[in-house]
PDB file of C-alpha atoms in Angstrom:
ATOM      1  CA  MET A  16       7.755  28.481  13.981  1.00 39.00           C
ATOM      2  CA  ARG A  17      10.240  28.339  16.868  1.00 42.00           C
ATOM      3  CA  GLN A  18      10.391  25.031  18.667  1.00 51.00           C
ATOM      4  CA  ASN A  19       9.593  26.204  22.216  1.00 55.00           C
ATOM      5  CA  LEU A  20       7.875  29.578  21.761  1.00 66.00           C
ATOM      6  CA  GLY A  21       4.320  30.461  20.886  1.00 78.00           C
ATOM      7  CA  TYR A  22       1.048  28.627  20.687  1.00 85.00           C
ATOM      8  CA  PHE A  23      -0.801  26.094  18.596  1.00 87.00           C
ATOM      9  CA  ILE A  24      -4.500  25.402  18.421  1.00 91.00           C
ATOM     10  CA  GLU A  25      -6.390  22.158  18.499  1.00 94.00           C
ATOM     11  CA  MET A  26      -9.795  22.458  16.862  1.00 96.00           C
ATOM     12  CA  LYS A  27     -12.701  20.566  18.395  1.00 96.00           C
ATOM     13  CA  GLN A  28     -15.769  21.676  16.408  1.00 97.00           C
ATOM     14  CA  MET A  29     -16.334  23.705  13.256  1.00 96.00           C
ATOM     15  CA  ASP A  30     -19.654  24.718  11.719  1.00 97.00           C
ATOM     16  CA  CYS A  31     -20.369  26.738   8.587  1.00 97.00           C
ATOM     17  CA  VAL A  32     -23.837  28.061   7.790  1.00 97.00           C
ATOM     18  CA  ALA A  33     -24.496  29.971   4.565  1.00 97.00           C
ATOM     19  CA  ASN A  34     -27.338  32.026   3.185  1.00 97.00           C
ATOM     20  CA  PRO A  35     -28.287  30.200  -0.061  1.00 97.00           C
ATOM     21  CA  SER A  36     -28.986  33.543  -1.771  1.00 97.00           C
ATOM     22  CA  TYR A  37     -25.228  34.198  -1.691  1.00 96.00           C
ATOM     23  CA  PHE A  38     -23.434  30.866  -1.211  1.00 96.00           C
ATOM     24  CA  ALA A  39     -23.898  27.232  -2.236  1.00 97.00           C
ATOM     25  CA  ASN A  40     -21.927  24.040  -1.622  1.00 97.00           C
ATOM     26  CA  THR A  41     -20.609  25.318   1.687  1.00 97.00           C
ATOM     27  CA  HIS A  42     -18.131  22.880   3.139  1.00 96.00           C
ATOM     28  CA  CYS A  43     -15.764  23.168   6.085  1.00 96.00           C
ATOM     29  CA  HIS A  44     -14.121  20.617   8.285  1.00 95.00           C
ATOM     30  CA  ILE A  45     -11.252  19.982  10.661  1.00 96.00           C
ATOM     31  CA  LEU A  46      -8.458  17.770   9.362  1.00 95.00           C
ATOM     32  CA  PRO A  47      -7.557  14.757  11.537  1.00 93.00           C
ATOM     33  CA  PRO A  48      -5.498  13.269  13.124  1.00 89.00           C
ATOM     34  CA  LEU A  49      -4.025  16.302  14.968  1.00 91.00           C
ATOM     35  CA  ASN A  50      -7.028  18.638  14.475  1.00 94.00           C
ATOM     36  CA  ARG A  51      -4.672  21.596  13.968  1.00 93.00           C
ATOM     37  CA  SER A  52      -5.713  22.385  10.392  1.00 93.00           C
ATOM     38  CA  MET A  53      -8.967  22.842   8.525  1.00 94.00           C
ATOM     39  CA  GLU A  54     -10.226  23.306   5.015  1.00 94.00           C
ATOM     40  CA  ALA A  55     -13.165  25.182   3.582  1.00 93.00           C
ATOM     41  CA  SER A  56     -14.865  25.746   0.245  1.00 94.00           C
ATOM     42  CA  VAL A  57     -17.901  27.647  -0.935  1.00 94.00           C
ATOM     43  CA  THR A  58     -19.463  28.649  -4.242  1.00 96.00           C
ATOM     44  CA  ILE A  59     -20.434  32.303  -4.572  1.00 94.00           C
ATOM     45  CA  VAL A  60     -23.743  32.335  -6.463  1.00 96.00           C
ATOM     46  CA  GLN A  61     -23.975  36.085  -7.142  1.00 94.00           C
ATOM     47  CA  GLN A  62     -21.380  38.822  -7.405  1.00 92.00           C
ATOM     48  CA  LEU A  63     -20.673  40.442  -4.035  1.00 91.00           C
ATOM     49  CA  GLY A  64     -19.850  44.147  -4.068  1.00 87.00           C
ATOM     50  CA  ALA A  65     -20.154  45.613  -0.593  1.00 88.00           C
ATOM     51  CA  PHE A  66     -19.155  42.874   1.843  1.00 91.00           C
ATOM     52  CA  SER A  67     -18.385  43.138   5.555  1.00 95.00           C
ATOM     53  CA  GLY A  68     -17.242  40.803   8.277  1.00 94.00           C
ATOM     54  CA  SER A  69     -17.350  40.484  12.027  1.00 95.00           C
ATOM     55  CA  LEU A  70     -14.777  38.517  14.010  1.00 93.00           C
ATOM     56  CA  ARG A  71     -15.489  37.673  17.644  1.00 95.00           C
ATOM     57  CA  VAL A  72     -13.232  35.620  19.901  1.00 92.00           C
ATOM     58  CA  ALA A  73     -14.278  34.456  23.364  1.00 94.00           C
ATOM     59  CA  VAL A  74     -12.498  32.504  26.112  1.00 91.00           C
ATOM     60  CA  PRO A  75     -13.636  31.294  29.544  1.00 86.00           C
ATOM     61  CA  ASN A  76     -12.440  33.386  32.480  1.00 80.00           C
ATOM     62  CA  ALA A  77     -11.249  31.995  35.834  1.00 78.00           C
ATOM     63  CA  LYS A  78     -14.871  31.312  36.860  1.00 83.00           C
ATOM     64  CA  LYS A  79     -15.527  29.458  33.572  1.00 82.00           C
ATOM     65  CA  VAL A  80     -17.745  32.283  32.284  1.00 86.00           C
ATOM     66  CA  VAL A  81     -17.207  32.801  28.550  1.00 87.00           C
ATOM     67  CA  THR A  82     -15.871  36.310  27.980  1.00 90.00           C
ATOM     68  CA  GLN A  83     -15.476  38.033  24.619  1.00 93.00           C
ATOM     69  CA  ILE A  84     -11.882  39.265  24.172  1.00 89.00           C
ATOM     70  CA  PHE A  85     -12.058  40.472  20.543  1.00 88.00           C
ATOM     71  CA  ASP A  86     -14.954  41.977  18.611  1.00 94.00           C
ATOM     72  CA  ILE A  87     -13.948  43.508  15.292  1.00 91.00           C
ATOM     73  CA  THR A  88     -16.198  44.516  12.396  1.00 93.00           C
ATOM     74  CA  PHE A  89     -14.448  45.191   9.115  1.00 91.00           C
ATOM     75  CA  ASP A  90     -15.024  46.009   5.456  1.00 90.00           C
ATOM     76  CA  VAL A  91     -13.777  42.917   3.593  1.00 88.00           C
ATOM     77  CA  CYS A  92     -12.974  44.867   0.417  1.00 87.00           C
ATOM     78  CA  LYS A  93     -10.944  47.457   2.344  1.00 87.00           C
ATOM     79  CA  VAL A  94      -9.061  44.710   4.215  1.00 83.00           C
ATOM     80  CA  LEU A  95      -8.082  43.035   0.934  1.00 81.00           C
ATOM     81  CA  ARG A  96      -7.127  46.350  -0.667  1.00 82.00           C
ATOM     82  CA  GLU A  97      -4.986  47.758   2.155  1.00 79.00           C
ATOM     83  CA  ARG A  98      -1.835  46.330   3.686  1.00 66.00           C
ATOM     84  CA  LYS A  99      -2.141  48.115   7.047  1.00 67.00           C
ATOM     85  CA  ARG A 100      -4.649  46.121   9.100  1.00 66.00           C
ATOM     86  CA  LYS A 101      -5.410  45.250  12.686  1.00 70.00           C
ATOM     87  CA  MET A 102      -3.221  42.363  13.829  1.00 72.00           C
ATOM     88  CA  LEU A 103      -6.024  39.822  14.262  1.00 73.00           C
ATOM     89  CA  ILE A 104      -7.536  40.607  10.840  1.00 78.00           C
ATOM     90  CA  ASP A 105      -4.094  40.429   9.233  1.00 76.00           C
ATOM     91  CA  LEU A 106      -3.520  37.016  10.845  1.00 77.00           C
ATOM     92  CA  MET A 107      -6.880  35.780   9.549  1.00 78.00           C
ATOM     93  CA  VAL A 108      -6.343  37.074   5.981  1.00 76.00           C
ATOM     94  CA  ASN A 109      -2.822  35.658   5.729  1.00 76.00           C
ATOM     95  CA  THR A 110      -3.855  32.299   7.203  1.00 77.00           C
ATOM     96  CA  VAL A 111      -6.772  31.797   4.793  1.00 78.00           C
ATOM     97  CA  ALA A 112      -4.917  33.130   1.746  1.00 73.00           C
ATOM     98  CA  ARG A 113      -1.833  30.949   2.266  1.00 75.00           C
ATOM     99  CA  ASN A 114      -3.304  27.851   0.508  1.00 76.00           C
ATOM    100  CA  SER A 115      -6.235  29.364  -1.303  1.00 82.00           C
ATOM    101  CA  ASN A 116      -7.443  30.452  -4.709  1.00 80.00           C
ATOM    102  CA  ALA A 117      -8.463  33.827  -3.214  1.00 66.00           C
ATOM    103  CA  ARG A 118      -5.055  35.515  -3.348  1.00 60.00           C
ATOM    104  CA  ALA A 119      -5.865  37.502  -6.474  1.00 66.00           C
ATOM    105  CA  TRP A 120      -9.479  38.277  -5.533  1.00 70.00           C
ATOM    106  CA  LYS A 121     -10.614  41.847  -5.419  1.00 78.00           C
ATOM    107  CA  CYS A 122     -13.973  43.410  -4.881  1.00 85.00           C
ATOM    108  CA  PRO A 123     -16.472  42.900  -6.258  1.00 89.00           C
ATOM    109  CA  PHE A 124     -16.182  39.166  -5.568  1.00 87.00           C
ATOM    110  CA  PRO A 125     -17.105  37.243  -8.715  1.00 89.00           C
ATOM    111  CA  LYS A 126     -19.364  34.213  -8.889  1.00 92.00           C
ATOM    112  CA  GLY A 127     -17.415  31.015  -8.567  1.00 91.00           C
ATOM    113  CA  LYS A 128     -15.757  28.581  -6.205  1.00 92.00           C
ATOM    114  CA  PHE A 129     -13.525  29.677  -3.361  1.00 90.00           C
ATOM    115  CA  GLU A 130     -11.466  27.080  -1.558  1.00 91.00           C
ATOM    116  CA  SER A 131      -8.721  27.092   1.003  1.00 89.00           C
ATOM    117  CA  LYS A 132      -6.944  23.900   1.983  1.00 89.00           C
ATOM    118  CA  ASN A 133      -4.756  23.075   4.963  1.00 88.00           C
ATOM    119  CA  ILE A 134      -5.620  26.251   6.886  1.00 89.00           C
ATOM    120  CA  THR A 135      -3.292  26.178   9.881  1.00 87.00           C
ATOM    121  CA  VAL A 136      -3.193  29.029  12.370  1.00 82.00           C
ATOM    122  CA  ILE A 137       0.374  30.064  13.162  1.00 77.00           C
ATOM    123  CA  ASP A 138       2.057  33.262  14.416  1.00 73.00           C
ATOM    124  CA  LEU A 139      -0.444  33.806  17.221  1.00 77.00           C
ATOM    125  CA  PRO A 140       0.093  36.926  19.341  1.00 70.00           C
ATOM    126  CA  PRO A 141       2.189  36.382  22.504  1.00 71.00           C
ATOM    127  CA  MET A 142      -0.354  37.989  24.868  1.00 72.00           C
ATOM    128  CA  LEU A 143      -2.590  34.906  24.762  1.00 76.00           C
ATOM    129  CA  THR A 144      -2.873  32.251  27.449  1.00 82.00           C
ATOM    130  CA  GLU A 145      -3.576  28.552  27.224  1.00 89.00           C
ATOM    131  CA  SER A 146      -7.366  28.052  27.251  1.00 91.00           C
ATOM    132  CA  ASP A 147     -10.448  26.931  25.388  1.00 94.00           C
ATOM    133  CA  PHE A 148     -11.712  29.380  22.772  1.00 94.00           C
ATOM    134  CA  LEU A 149     -14.743  30.152  20.621  1.00 95.00           C
ATOM    135  CA  VAL A 150     -14.425  32.038  17.330  1.00 94.00           C
ATOM    136  CA  ASN A 151     -17.401  33.420  15.403  1.00 96.00           C
ATOM    137  CA  LEU A 152     -16.735  34.817  11.961  1.00 95.00           C
ATOM    138  CA  ASP A 153     -19.730  36.354  10.209  1.00 97.00           C
ATOM    139  CA  PHE A 154     -19.893  37.798   6.712  1.00 95.00           C
ATOM    140  CA  PHE A 155     -22.742  40.012   5.619  1.00 96.00           C
ATOM    141  CA  VAL A 156     -23.944  42.404   2.951  1.00 94.00           C
ATOM    142  CA  PRO A 157     -24.319  45.663   4.922  1.00 93.00           C
ATOM    143  CA  LYS A 158     -27.922  46.579   5.697  1.00 90.00           C
ATOM    144  CA  VAL A 159     -29.158  43.768   3.422  1.00 94.00           C
ATOM    145  CA  ALA A 160     -28.470  40.240   4.655  1.00 95.00           C
ATOM    146  CA  HIS A 161     -26.362  37.889   6.713  1.00 96.00           C
ATOM    147  CA  ALA A 162     -24.376  35.774   4.232  1.00 97.00           C
ATOM    148  CA  LEU A 163     -22.138  33.299   6.076  1.00 97.00           C
ATOM    149  CA  ASN A 164     -21.265  32.201   9.620  1.00 97.00           C
ATOM    150  CA  ILE A 165     -18.229  30.150  10.593  1.00 96.00           C
ATOM    151  CA  THR A 166     -17.999  28.979  14.209  1.00 97.00           C
ATOM    152  CA  LEU A 167     -14.900  27.287  15.569  1.00 95.00           C
ATOM    153  CA  LYS A 168     -14.372  25.825  19.036  1.00 96.00           C
ATOM    154  CA  GLY A 169     -11.048  24.564  20.253  1.00 95.00           C
ATOM    155  CA  HIS A 170      -8.182  24.829  22.697  1.00 94.00           C
ATOM    156  CA  LEU A 171      -5.094  27.034  22.601  1.00 92.00           C
ATOM    157  CA  PHE A 172      -1.927  25.292  23.805  1.00 88.00           C
ATOM    158  CA  ASP A 173       1.309  26.938  24.915  1.00 84.00           C
ATOM    159  CA  ILE A 174       4.107  25.097  23.046  1.00 82.00           C
ATOM    160  CA  ALA A 175       6.592  25.387  25.940  1.00 77.00           C
ATOM    161  CA  LYS A 176       4.077  23.960  28.453  1.00 76.00           C
ATOM    162  CA  GLU A 177       3.088  21.185  26.054  1.00 73.00           C
ATOM    163  CA  ASN A 178       6.746  20.214  25.508  1.00 71.00           C
ATOM    164  CA  ALA A 179       7.304  20.167  29.302  1.00 70.00           C
ATOM    165  CA  ARG A 180       4.237  17.903  29.741  1.00 70.00           C
ATOM    166  CA  LYS A 181       5.562  15.532  27.080  1.00 67.00           C
ATOM    167  CA  LYS A 182       8.990  15.339  28.769  1.00 67.00           C
ATOM    168  CA  LYS A 183       7.354  14.595  32.107  1.00 64.00           C
ATOM    169  CA  TYR A 184       5.461  11.591  30.724  1.00 65.00           C
ATOM    170  CA  LEU A 185       8.020  10.223  28.264  1.00 59.00           C
TER     171      LEU A 185
END
């Protein structure tokens, strides 16, 4: 990551809610002291064949009204199989896979434990602006059941502005 370009996120709240028919031992939390990384683990209790996801990102507008800026539904198996993906999905897959035991996973997903440690979001797209954010990531078995929800609230910081603030006060 370049010293003065780009963004970093500070996570404020993270919640994970799982359907016990599909997942057990669901665990996710933000890693202190900087709150810029998280870790998550879950046990898949039955093989998952068809599996889809929905990623929604919202930010407050100038009037503090929360506005959805991304809403993408995707086939998880297709995303893992193909290399050409939408930028936001590619960022999510690469971020989670970086320190995870899911790198070699293919559909159908087998029973067993999935864990990803030290998940740190980097390489954010340049079109963003410094603001609070809300991310909702849902996984579901199409036309059958909702399986897992991950909700993350935080703040996106511009590295250049943050460095300028530090210089001003130091």
